Short mmCIF file of C-alpha atoms in Angstrom, two decimals:
data_model
loop_
_atom_site.label_atom_id
_atom_site.label_comp_id
_atom_site.label_asym_id
_atom_site.label_seq_id
_atom_site.Cartn_x
_atom_site.Cartn_y
_atom_site.Cartn_z
CA ASP A 27 79.95 100.48 89.89
CA SER A 28 82.80 102.72 92.04
CA GLY A 29 83.55 104.29 88.90
CA VAL A 30 87.33 103.66 89.07
CA THR A 31 88.52 101.20 86.24
CA GLN A 32 91.11 98.72 86.35
CA THR A 33 92.86 97.14 83.48
CA PRO A 34 93.73 93.91 82.54
CA LYS A 35 91.14 92.16 84.80
CA HIS A 36 93.41 89.32 85.12
CA LEU A 37 97.08 88.93 84.20
CA ILE A 38 99.36 85.10 83.77
CA THR A 39 102.86 85.55 83.52
CA ALA A 40 105.92 83.84 84.64
CA THR A 41 108.57 84.80 87.14
CA GLY A 42 111.26 86.93 85.99
CA GLN A 43 108.65 89.03 84.07
CA ARG A 44 107.13 92.76 84.28
CA VAL A 45 103.72 93.86 84.07
CA THR A 46 101.85 97.11 83.90
CA LEU A 47 99.02 97.61 86.07
CA ARG A 48 96.57 100.56 85.22
CA CYS A 49 93.77 102.08 87.11
CA SER A 50 91.68 105.71 86.12
CA PRO A 51 90.30 107.08 89.06
CA ARG A 52 86.75 108.59 89.20
CA SER A 53 86.21 111.51 87.13
CA GLY A 54 87.62 114.79 89.53
CA ASP A 55 89.35 112.25 92.48
CA LEU A 56 92.99 113.34 92.83
CA SER A 57 94.42 110.74 94.54
CA VAL A 58 95.33 107.53 93.91
CA TYR A 59 95.91 104.45 95.88
CA TRP A 60 97.25 100.74 95.28
CA TYR A 61 96.77 98.06 97.47
CA GLN A 62 98.06 94.59 97.37
CA GLN A 63 95.15 91.51 98.49
CA SER A 64 96.72 88.03 99.12
CA LEU A 65 95.95 85.53 101.31
CA ASP A 66 98.68 85.35 103.46
CA GLN A 67 98.56 89.16 104.10
CA GLY A 68 95.82 90.54 103.86
CA LEU A 69 95.20 93.79 102.64
CA GLN A 70 98.22 95.81 102.05
CA PHE A 71 98.70 99.58 101.31
CA LEU A 72 100.93 99.58 98.73
CA ILE A 73 101.68 103.76 97.57
CA GLN A 74 99.56 106.67 97.01
CA TYR A 75 99.38 109.51 94.80
CA TYR A 76 97.94 113.17 95.06
CA ASN A 77 97.73 114.87 91.92
CA GLY A 78 100.72 113.56 90.23
CA GLU A 79 102.87 113.55 92.90
CA GLU A 80 103.70 110.44 95.59
CA ARG A 81 102.10 111.16 99.16
CA ALA A 82 102.85 108.17 100.85
CA LYS A 83 104.37 104.88 100.78
CA GLY A 84 103.42 101.95 102.93
CA ASN A 85 104.75 98.21 102.41
CA ILE A 86 105.90 98.82 98.01
CA LEU A 87 108.92 96.68 97.44
CA GLU A 88 111.89 98.14 95.55
CA ARG A 89 111.12 96.03 92.56
CA PHE A 90 107.38 97.76 92.28
CA SER A 91 106.95 101.24 91.10
CA ALA A 92 104.08 103.39 90.33
CA GLN A 93 103.27 106.91 88.94
CA GLN A 94 100.41 109.28 88.12
CA PHE A 95 100.28 110.61 84.81
CA PRO A 96 98.45 114.71 84.12
CA ASP A 97 95.16 113.22 83.30
CA LEU A 98 95.32 111.14 86.86
CA HIS A 99 95.04 108.01 85.44
CA SER A 100 97.72 105.98 87.22
CA GLU A 101 100.59 102.84 86.51
CA LEU A 102 101.39 100.14 88.74
CA ASN A 103 104.64 98.29 87.76
CA LEU A 104 105.59 95.20 89.01
CA SER A 105 109.60 93.70 87.77
CA SER A 106 111.43 90.44 88.34
CA LEU A 107 108.26 88.64 89.51
CA GLU A 108 108.09 86.30 91.68
CA LEU A 109 105.69 83.93 92.84
CA GLY A 110 105.04 85.18 95.89
CA ASP A 111 103.49 88.65 93.85
CA SER A 112 100.43 86.27 93.15
CA ALA A 113 98.06 88.42 94.37
CA LEU A 114 94.83 90.89 93.77
CA TYR A 115 95.80 94.11 93.44
CA PHE A 116 93.39 97.05 93.79
CA CYS A 117 93.34 100.48 92.91
CA ALA A 118 91.32 103.35 95.05
CA SER A 119 90.41 107.01 94.26
CA SER A 120 89.42 109.75 96.25
CA VAL A 121 88.62 112.82 96.03
CA GLU A 122 91.46 114.68 97.77
CA GLY A 123 94.33 112.78 99.74
CA ASN A 124 92.97 112.97 102.96
CA LEU A 125 91.83 109.91 104.84
CA TYR A 126 88.72 110.98 106.06
CA ASN A 127 87.82 110.92 102.17
CA GLU A 128 86.12 107.89 101.16
CA GLN A 129 88.06 106.09 98.93
CA PHE A 130 86.47 104.10 95.86
CA PHE A 131 87.79 101.31 95.06
CA GLY A 132 87.83 99.43 91.97
CA PRO A 133 87.23 96.01 90.87
CA GLY A 134 91.15 94.53 90.95
CA THR A 135 93.72 93.29 88.67
CA ARG A 136 94.24 89.59 89.50
CA LEU A 137 98.04 88.90 88.70
CA THR A 138 99.28 84.60 88.93
CA VAL A 139 102.81 84.25 88.53
CA LEU A 140 104.13 80.92 87.35
CA ALA B 2 101.65 102.58 114.29
CA GLN B 3 98.11 101.96 114.08
CA SER B 4 97.12 98.44 113.91
CA VAL B 5 93.76 96.31 113.65
CA THR B 6 92.64 93.31 114.74
CA GLN B 7 90.16 91.43 113.79
CA LEU B 8 89.11 88.84 116.21
CA ASP B 9 87.29 86.28 114.05
CA SER B 10 88.27 85.30 110.26
CA GLN B 11 85.07 83.87 109.65
CA VAL B 12 81.74 84.02 111.26
CA PRO B 13 78.83 81.96 110.17
CA VAL B 14 74.97 82.67 110.82
CA PHE B 15 71.91 81.33 109.89
CA GLU B 16 69.44 83.86 107.66
CA GLU B 17 67.32 86.29 109.98
CA ALA B 18 69.52 85.95 112.79
CA PRO B 19 71.75 88.73 114.65
CA VAL B 20 75.49 89.39 113.53
CA GLU B 21 78.43 90.97 115.69
CA LEU B 22 81.76 91.27 113.75
CA ARG B 23 84.32 92.39 116.41
CA CYS B 24 86.96 94.76 115.11
CA ASN B 25 89.56 96.16 117.91
CA TYR B 26 92.22 98.99 116.86
CA SER B 27 95.30 100.44 118.76
CA SER B 28 96.28 104.40 118.35
CA SER B 29 97.41 106.89 120.63
CA VAL B 30 96.15 109.55 118.82
CA SER B 31 92.81 110.64 117.39
CA VAL B 32 91.60 108.01 115.04
CA TYR B 33 89.21 107.81 111.80
CA LEU B 34 87.73 104.37 111.74
CA PHE B 35 85.97 102.43 108.66
CA TRP B 36 83.94 99.62 107.87
CA TYR B 37 84.58 98.39 103.97
CA VAL B 38 82.60 95.26 102.74
CA GLN B 39 83.97 93.18 99.78
CA TYR B 40 81.24 91.04 97.95
CA PRO B 41 82.58 88.19 95.65
CA ASN B 42 84.36 88.88 93.30
CA GLN B 43 84.17 92.85 93.92
CA GLY B 44 86.14 95.64 94.95
CA LEU B 45 85.82 96.92 98.18
CA GLN B 46 83.29 99.44 99.37
CA LEU B 47 82.94 101.72 102.27
CA LEU B 48 80.19 100.51 104.57
CA LEU B 49 80.12 103.38 107.33
CA LYS B 50 82.78 105.45 108.62
CA TYR B 51 83.30 107.12 112.43
CA LEU B 52 85.08 110.45 112.16
CA SER B 53 83.93 112.18 115.00
CA GLY B 54 80.56 113.35 116.65
CA SER B 55 78.00 110.53 117.40
CA THR B 56 79.99 107.41 118.70
CA LEU B 57 77.20 105.38 116.54
CA VAL B 58 77.20 105.20 113.44
CA GLU B 59 74.96 103.51 110.61
CA SER B 60 75.07 102.38 107.19
CA ILE B 61 72.03 102.31 104.32
CA ASN B 62 71.83 98.48 104.78
CA GLY B 63 70.92 98.21 108.32
CA PHE B 64 74.59 97.99 109.56
CA GLU B 65 75.74 99.67 112.55
CA ALA B 66 79.16 99.91 114.39
CA GLU B 67 80.12 102.01 117.77
CA PHE B 68 82.91 103.89 118.30
CA ASN B 69 84.35 102.91 121.87
CA LYS B 70 86.94 105.01 122.75
CA SER B 71 87.74 102.91 126.51
CA GLN B 72 87.77 99.41 124.82
CA THR B 73 89.64 100.65 121.72
CA SER B 74 86.82 99.09 119.74
CA PHE B 75 84.80 99.83 116.66
CA HIS B 76 82.36 96.50 116.40
CA LEU B 77 79.71 95.91 113.43
CA ARG B 78 76.62 94.77 114.01
CA LYS B 79 73.40 94.10 112.00
CA PRO B 80 70.23 92.83 114.21
CA SER B 81 68.95 90.44 111.29
CA VAL B 82 70.93 89.48 108.41
CA HIS B 83 70.10 88.29 104.85
CA ILE B 84 72.00 86.20 102.11
CA SER B 85 72.84 89.00 100.54
CA ASP B 86 74.72 90.04 103.33
CA THR B 87 77.46 87.40 102.76
CA ALA B 88 80.71 88.76 102.33
CA GLU B 89 84.01 89.92 103.27
CA TYR B 90 84.27 92.69 105.95
CA PHE B 91 87.11 94.68 106.66
CA CYS B 92 87.55 96.94 109.36
CA ALA B 93 90.28 99.93 108.66
CA VAL B 94 92.14 103.05 110.83
CA SER B 95 93.64 105.69 109.66
CA ASP B 96 97.37 106.28 110.41
CA LEU B 97 97.65 109.66 110.08
CA ARG B 98 101.48 109.86 110.46
CA ALA B 99 101.86 107.64 107.42
CA GLN B 100 99.16 108.99 105.59
CA LYS B 101 97.27 105.35 104.62
CA LEU B 102 94.60 103.15 106.45
CA VAL B 103 95.45 100.25 108.04
CA PHE B 104 93.07 97.45 107.36
CA GLY B 105 92.63 94.29 109.70
CA GLN B 106 92.78 91.09 108.12
CA GLY B 107 88.82 90.63 107.17
CA THR B 108 86.14 88.65 108.75
CA ARG B 109 84.47 86.09 106.36
CA LEU B 110 80.66 86.40 106.81
CA THR B 111 78.90 83.42 105.77
CA ILE B 112 74.81 82.93 105.74
CA ASN B 113 73.36 80.23 106.26
CA PRO B 114 69.43 79.39 104.89
#
């Protein structure tokens, strides 16, 4: 158990819909990262927040957005869903926002878009 | 920009045999290098990392990786694998400019009894 929690574990929805994925980092970790893992694209970095502020942006689509709240939990919002958005979405956290700090990954949310 | 190439998408080996999972990276600056492991139906876990110092780094479960700057490689090795090592292994390199980790495509290690 990494200490990072993600809800829900599974999500099945239809094209065009909007969903919110939630992540609670390890106690004391200020930085949250979101990743997308799919069979064709592999593991892709989406976005990072550090203490409530956006720190780095990766291959995140404009239809996707995220935020980190004062209690440090984070939400990833996916809208106008397409079939290709079906993937495993991971959240990770680290103590600080530096890359040499270990990132602890949550168990993931499996999103299926029908 | 940094990139990572894991040369083998799948590696089947017999139990107690040695294994090497290959990883090459491209970078023009100093890097941090990582190996993560993903067991079935779980998230990723850090296996080992190279930040600086000794080029040979070890994990607690018998894996080791050697940073080779001249060959831009960070191959992962284990002298004798166990069934419990069955997992997907990801090599990653830090992109300090973009402030992100760049992951390879992963290598699926399957252990046959």
